[in-house]
Short mmCIF file of C-alpha atoms in Angstrom, two decimals:
data_model
loop_
_atom_site.label_atom_id
_atom_site.label_comp_id
_atom_site.label_asym_id
_atom_site.label_seq_id
_atom_site.Cartn_x
_atom_site.Cartn_y
_atom_site.Cartn_z
CA MET A 1 165.40 203.34 130.65
CA PRO A 2 164.36 201.35 127.62
CA HIS A 3 161.86 203.98 126.42
CA ALA A 4 164.23 206.95 126.59
CA SER A 5 164.70 206.88 122.83
CA LEU A 6 160.98 207.28 122.03
CA PRO A 7 159.66 210.75 121.11
CA PRO A 8 157.38 212.13 123.90
CA ALA A 9 154.29 212.35 121.65
CA GLN A 10 154.58 208.69 120.72
CA ARG A 11 155.14 207.73 124.37
CA ARG A 12 151.96 209.56 125.31
CA THR A 13 149.94 207.80 122.60
CA ILE A 14 151.12 204.34 123.68
CA LEU A 15 150.56 205.17 127.37
CA GLY A 16 147.08 206.50 126.65
CA GLU A 17 146.10 203.40 124.69
CA GLY A 18 147.36 201.10 127.42
CA VAL A 19 145.43 202.90 130.14
CA ALA A 20 142.26 202.91 128.01
CA VAL A 21 142.49 199.13 127.54
CA GLY A 22 143.09 198.81 131.29
CA VAL A 23 139.92 200.75 132.10
CA ALA A 24 137.83 198.72 129.65
CA THR A 25 139.18 195.40 130.94
CA GLY A 26 138.98 196.45 134.56
CA ALA A 27 135.26 196.95 134.06
CA TYR A 28 134.68 193.24 133.65
CA GLY A 29 136.70 192.55 136.75
CA ILE A 30 133.54 193.74 138.50
CA SER A 31 131.54 190.92 136.94
CA PHE A 32 134.28 188.44 137.82
CA GLY A 33 134.22 189.53 141.48
CA ALA A 34 130.44 189.22 141.71
CA VAL A 35 130.33 185.87 139.87
CA SER A 36 133.12 184.39 142.00
CA VAL A 37 131.42 185.29 145.28
CA ALA A 38 128.16 183.91 143.86
CA ALA A 39 129.99 180.62 143.16
CA GLY A 40 130.75 180.37 146.88
CA LEU A 41 134.30 181.71 147.08
CA SER A 42 135.13 184.19 149.84
CA VAL A 43 136.11 187.79 149.04
CA LEU A 44 139.70 186.93 150.00
CA GLN A 45 139.79 183.87 147.70
CA THR A 46 138.28 185.92 144.88
CA CYS A 47 140.93 188.63 145.27
CA ALA A 48 143.68 186.01 145.51
CA LEU A 49 142.59 184.63 142.13
CA SER A 50 142.84 188.05 140.48
CA LEU A 51 146.18 188.82 142.12
CA LEU A 52 147.88 185.46 141.62
CA VAL A 53 146.27 183.77 138.62
CA PHE A 54 145.66 187.04 136.74
CA THR A 55 144.27 185.77 133.47
CA GLY A 56 140.57 186.46 133.12
CA ALA A 57 139.24 183.47 131.18
CA SER A 58 141.05 181.03 133.48
CA GLN A 59 139.64 182.74 136.56
CA PHE A 60 136.11 182.63 135.15
CA ALA A 61 136.68 178.94 134.30
CA LEU A 62 137.75 178.03 137.84
CA VAL A 63 134.77 179.71 139.49
CA GLY A 64 132.46 178.44 136.73
CA VAL A 65 133.39 174.80 137.44
CA VAL A 66 133.03 175.39 141.19
CA ALA A 67 129.65 177.08 140.65
CA ALA A 68 128.48 174.01 138.70
CA GLY A 69 129.36 171.87 141.74
CA GLY A 70 132.70 170.59 140.43
CA ALA A 71 135.75 169.83 142.56
CA PRO A 72 137.93 172.97 142.92
CA ILE A 73 140.92 171.03 141.58
CA SER A 74 139.17 170.21 138.29
CA GLY A 75 138.38 173.93 138.11
CA ALA A 76 142.10 174.61 138.56
CA LEU A 77 142.99 172.14 135.78
CA THR A 78 140.50 173.79 133.42
CA ALA A 79 142.00 177.16 134.31
CA ILE A 80 145.51 175.93 133.53
CA LEU A 81 144.44 174.42 130.19
CA LEU A 82 142.84 177.74 129.24
CA GLY A 83 146.00 179.53 130.40
CA SER A 84 148.00 177.61 127.81
CA ARG A 85 147.23 180.32 125.27
CA ASN A 86 149.37 182.72 127.32
CA ALA A 87 152.34 180.44 126.57
CA LEU A 88 151.61 180.96 122.87
CA TYR A 89 151.58 184.71 123.38
CA GLY A 90 154.91 184.40 125.17
CA LEU A 91 156.44 182.45 122.31
CA ARG A 92 155.37 185.19 119.92
CA MET A 93 156.46 188.05 122.19
CA ALA A 94 159.77 186.80 123.66
CA HIS A 95 162.00 188.02 120.85
CA LEU A 96 160.24 191.37 120.48
CA LEU A 97 160.23 192.20 124.21
CA ASP A 98 163.73 190.84 124.73
CA PHE A 99 163.42 190.66 128.54
CA HIS A 100 165.90 188.61 130.60
CA GLY A 101 166.41 187.53 134.20
CA TRP A 102 164.11 189.09 136.82
CA ARG A 103 162.54 191.43 134.26
CA ARG A 104 161.34 188.41 132.30
CA ALA A 105 160.03 186.75 135.47
CA ALA A 106 158.12 189.92 136.37
CA ALA A 107 156.87 190.55 132.83
CA ALA A 108 155.51 186.98 132.65
CA HIS A 109 152.90 187.77 135.29
CA VAL A 110 151.27 190.44 133.09
CA LEU A 111 151.52 188.37 129.90
CA ILE A 112 147.81 188.22 128.97
CA ASP A 113 145.52 188.75 125.98
CA GLU A 114 145.42 192.54 126.31
CA SER A 115 149.11 193.26 126.95
CA THR A 116 150.03 191.01 124.01
CA ALA A 117 147.51 192.67 121.72
CA MET A 118 148.85 196.13 122.57
CA ALA A 119 152.47 195.17 121.91
CA VAL A 120 152.63 192.49 119.23
CA ASN A 121 152.36 194.90 116.28
CA ARG A 122 154.87 197.49 117.50
CA PRO A 123 157.91 197.73 115.22
CA THR A 124 160.62 198.25 117.89
CA THR A 125 161.48 196.68 121.24
CA ALA A 126 161.16 200.05 123.01
CA GLU A 127 157.62 200.58 121.72
CA ALA A 128 156.61 196.96 122.33
CA ARG A 129 157.90 197.08 125.92
CA LEU A 130 156.11 200.34 126.63
CA GLY A 131 152.82 199.07 125.16
CA PHE A 132 153.14 195.72 126.93
CA LEU A 133 154.05 197.11 130.35
CA THR A 134 151.60 200.03 130.31
CA THR A 135 148.71 197.79 129.30
CA GLY A 136 149.77 194.93 131.57
CA ILE A 137 150.16 197.13 134.65
CA ALA A 138 147.01 199.19 133.96
CA VAL A 139 144.95 196.01 133.53
CA PHE A 140 146.53 194.44 136.62
CA VAL A 141 145.76 197.40 138.90
CA LEU A 142 142.22 198.02 137.60
CA TRP A 143 141.32 194.32 137.30
CA ASN A 144 142.22 193.77 140.95
CA LEU A 145 140.42 196.88 142.22
CA ALA A 146 137.37 195.95 140.17
CA THR A 147 137.47 192.36 141.47
CA LEU A 148 137.38 193.63 145.05
CA ALA A 149 134.51 196.01 144.25
CA GLY A 150 132.56 193.25 142.47
CA ALA A 151 133.18 190.74 145.27
CA LEU A 152 132.00 193.19 147.94
CA ALA A 153 128.95 194.12 145.89
CA GLY A 154 128.21 190.43 145.24
CA THR A 155 128.37 189.68 148.97
CA ALA A 156 125.95 192.50 149.72
CA LEU A 157 123.47 191.26 147.09
CA GLY A 158 122.49 187.96 148.69
CA ASP A 159 121.06 185.09 146.59
CA PRO A 160 122.83 185.41 143.22
CA ARG A 161 120.00 183.71 141.31
CA THR A 162 117.61 186.57 142.07
CA TYR A 163 119.88 188.82 140.01
CA GLY A 164 120.54 186.25 137.29
CA LEU A 165 124.24 186.05 138.17
CA ASP A 166 124.23 182.35 137.24
CA ALA A 167 123.18 183.38 133.73
CA ALA A 168 125.97 186.00 133.67
CA VAL A 169 128.66 183.28 133.82
CA GLY A 170 127.49 181.56 130.63
CA ALA A 171 127.23 184.93 128.90
CA ALA A 172 130.78 185.82 130.00
CA PHE A 173 132.18 182.59 128.52
CA LEU A 174 130.27 183.17 125.30
CA ALA A 175 131.66 186.72 125.05
CA LEU A 176 135.20 185.35 125.50
CA LEU A 177 134.55 182.66 122.89
CA TRP A 178 132.84 184.94 120.36
CA PRO A 179 135.89 186.49 118.64
CA ARG A 180 137.24 182.97 117.96
CA LEU A 181 134.08 181.82 116.20
CA ALA A 182 134.79 183.59 112.91
CA ASP A 183 136.73 180.52 111.76
CA ARG A 184 134.68 177.57 110.35
CA ARG A 185 136.82 174.91 112.04
CA HIS A 186 136.52 176.72 115.36
CA GLN A 187 132.72 176.66 115.01
CA VAL A 188 132.71 172.89 114.44
CA VAL A 189 135.04 172.28 117.41
CA ALA A 190 132.92 174.56 119.61
CA VAL A 191 129.69 172.69 118.81
CA LEU A 192 131.32 169.27 119.26
CA ALA A 193 132.96 170.29 122.53
CA ALA A 194 129.67 171.62 123.90
CA ALA A 195 127.88 168.41 122.85
CA VAL A 196 130.54 166.16 124.43
CA ALA A 197 130.44 168.17 127.66
CA LEU A 198 126.65 168.06 127.89
CA GLY A 199 126.62 164.35 127.07
CA LEU A 200 128.98 163.69 129.98
CA VAL A 201 127.11 165.84 132.53
CA PRO A 202 124.78 163.03 133.74
CA LEU A 203 127.57 160.41 133.63
CA THR A 204 130.55 162.03 135.37
CA ALA A 205 131.45 164.24 138.32
CA ALA A 206 131.02 167.97 137.76
CA GLY A 207 134.13 169.53 136.24
CA VAL A 208 135.00 166.40 134.22
CA PRO A 209 132.77 167.28 131.22
CA VAL A 210 134.63 170.54 130.61
CA LEU A 211 138.04 168.88 130.88
CA ALA A 212 136.90 166.10 128.53
CA ALA A 213 135.95 168.75 125.98
CA ALA A 214 139.66 169.62 125.71
CA GLY A 215 139.98 166.13 124.21
CA VAL A 216 137.87 167.33 121.29
CA ALA A 217 140.48 170.00 120.59
CA LEU A 218 143.25 167.42 120.82
CA LEU A 219 141.48 165.01 118.44
CA ALA A 220 140.54 167.75 115.99
CA GLY A 221 144.12 169.03 115.95
CA LEU A 222 145.52 165.54 115.33
CA LEU A 223 142.94 164.43 112.75
CA THR A 224 142.90 167.58 110.63
CA GLY A 225 146.69 167.36 110.68
CA ARG A 226 146.61 163.89 109.12
CA ARG A 227 144.16 165.05 106.49
CA THR A 228 146.39 167.91 105.34
CA ALA A 229 149.42 165.60 105.41
CA ALA A 230 147.70 163.03 103.15
CA MET B 1 139.63 175.70 147.63
CA TRP B 2 142.91 177.41 148.55
CA THR B 3 144.87 174.47 147.10
CA ALA B 4 143.00 174.88 143.82
CA ILE B 5 143.72 178.63 143.79
CA LEU B 6 147.44 178.06 144.34
CA VAL B 7 147.62 175.24 141.78
CA ALA B 8 145.88 177.45 139.20
CA ALA B 9 148.17 180.39 140.04
CA LEU B 10 151.35 178.33 139.75
CA GLY B 11 150.19 176.55 136.60
CA CYS B 12 149.12 179.73 134.83
CA TYR B 13 152.31 181.57 135.80
CA ALA B 14 154.49 178.66 134.70
CA LEU B 15 152.80 178.69 131.29
CA LYS B 16 153.36 182.44 130.89
CA LEU B 17 157.03 182.16 131.88
CA ALA B 18 157.54 179.10 129.68
CA GLY B 19 156.17 181.05 126.72
CA LEU B 20 158.71 183.83 127.24
CA SER B 21 161.56 181.37 127.83
CA LEU B 22 161.13 178.50 125.36
CA PRO B 23 162.62 178.70 121.87
CA PRO B 24 159.93 179.78 119.36
CA ARG B 25 160.40 176.69 117.20
CA VAL B 26 158.19 174.72 119.65
CA LEU B 27 155.30 176.40 117.85
CA ALA B 28 156.62 175.39 114.47
CA HIS B 29 155.23 171.88 114.92
CA PRO B 30 151.87 172.10 113.12
CA VAL B 31 150.00 169.71 115.44
CA VAL B 32 151.13 171.64 118.54
CA ALA B 33 150.09 174.92 116.95
CA ARG B 34 146.66 173.58 115.90
CA VAL B 35 145.83 171.92 119.22
CA ALA B 36 146.95 175.02 121.12
CA ASP B 37 144.72 177.11 118.88
CA LEU B 38 141.70 174.84 119.41
CA ILE B 39 141.91 174.22 123.19
CA PRO B 40 140.50 177.61 124.26
CA VAL B 41 137.66 177.24 121.74
CA ALA B 42 136.69 173.76 123.02
CA LEU B 43 136.96 174.70 126.70
CA LEU B 44 135.01 177.94 126.41
CA ALA B 45 132.26 176.27 124.38
CA ALA B 46 132.00 173.45 126.93
CA LEU B 47 131.92 175.97 129.78
CA VAL B 48 129.06 177.86 128.11
CA ALA B 49 127.07 174.65 127.62
CA VAL B 50 127.63 173.25 131.12
CA GLN B 51 127.03 176.60 132.77
CA VAL B 52 123.74 177.21 131.01
CA TRP B 53 122.18 173.75 130.59
CA SER B 54 123.23 171.72 133.63
CA GLU B 55 122.40 171.77 137.29
CA GLY B 56 124.09 169.39 139.73
CA GLY B 57 124.62 166.44 137.37
CA THR B 58 121.42 166.75 135.32
CA LEU B 59 120.61 168.60 132.14
CA THR B 60 118.12 171.43 132.58
CA MET B 61 116.71 174.37 130.70
CA ASP B 62 115.63 177.47 132.61
CA ALA B 63 115.93 181.28 132.63
CA ARG B 64 119.66 180.99 131.95
CA THR B 65 118.86 180.00 128.36
CA ALA B 66 117.04 183.30 127.87
CA GLY B 67 120.07 185.06 129.34
CA LEU B 68 122.30 183.31 126.81
CA GLY B 69 119.88 184.30 124.05
CA PHE B 70 120.27 187.93 125.09
CA ALA B 71 124.07 187.49 125.04
CA VAL B 72 123.99 186.14 121.46
CA VAL B 73 121.91 189.09 120.25
CA ALA B 74 124.12 191.59 122.11
CA LEU B 75 127.28 190.03 120.66
CA LEU B 76 125.81 190.10 117.15
CA LEU B 77 125.21 193.82 117.71
CA ARG B 78 128.82 194.18 118.89
CA ALA B 79 127.82 195.31 122.38
CA PRO B 80 130.65 195.69 124.93
CA PHE B 81 131.43 192.84 127.35
CA LEU B 82 129.75 194.45 130.33
CA VAL B 83 126.48 195.00 128.42
CA VAL B 84 126.50 191.35 127.31
CA VAL B 85 127.05 190.01 130.82
CA VAL B 86 124.82 192.40 132.78
CA GLY B 87 122.08 192.17 130.16
CA ALA B 88 122.12 188.35 130.32
CA ALA B 89 121.83 188.50 134.11
CA LEU B 90 118.95 191.00 133.96
CA THR B 91 117.12 188.93 131.34
CA ALA B 92 117.28 185.82 133.55
CA ALA B 93 116.37 187.80 136.68
CA LEU B 94 113.34 189.44 135.05
CA LEU B 95 112.13 186.10 133.69
CA ARG B 96 112.30 184.62 137.21
CA LEU B 97 110.21 187.49 138.54
CA LEU B 98 107.35 186.65 136.17
#
């Protein structure tokens, strides 16, 4: 019982916050479900993504590449590259959460943007664990229920273009990108990456342009490094 | 498709577990930290562009651009995610009805 030492009022606050984040995040699981079915995945495949991959931006990336006509495996690679930020969260959280063995293996599955955000600023391990697990589990349950609901609704709708679902995917990516655009360097990288990807669209197989855009990040990281070193 | 789903699942889980298991000094290398910070930005921007302005190997501009325009305005007004996404879809759908 790692949370036994926390006062009940504080426990309730952390639990309430976690559930609230879960409800808010679960809501866009509905759009993921609908978008994924519109991209041509079955309801079962859509639900498998939410259960097994369980990191929203990566899931949207996989179905986005498939929707654009790309090979599923290049969608998977894009998803994994986007998932690399979860490793960064883990590096920041490992000491604070202090999980070991099977608990660490289980906790890793719910290591996502939201669970990290709700735990990273807690002063003690007990509070961080409670915030992390409550948020992670609430998001997991609601995200998966919402995915199923969205996938079923998407199947019932018919041609996704009639409802503008193809436009919803671009909007979803922009919404995920938006909070990162406050930084000037991020803005430059975003514009360059978009330009490189569009430039490659007529020249390469679908899915390749997005992966190539990761090269922009790599180059920018290396080059700006040299500049600061000089 | 199932192969891709399993590859993505294994890859994403491995990254999460690696983060919790590796020593934190991996991040201390400035180039690693910068590239890791920039990769989501580059990928998401490329996904927006390809999703909105391409269609089966050619560049196009259609109702999806209007949808993206709605999304920009909604985000500037700090609208919640669902409003941004549903509004963009409705904008494109209405434009196609005209």
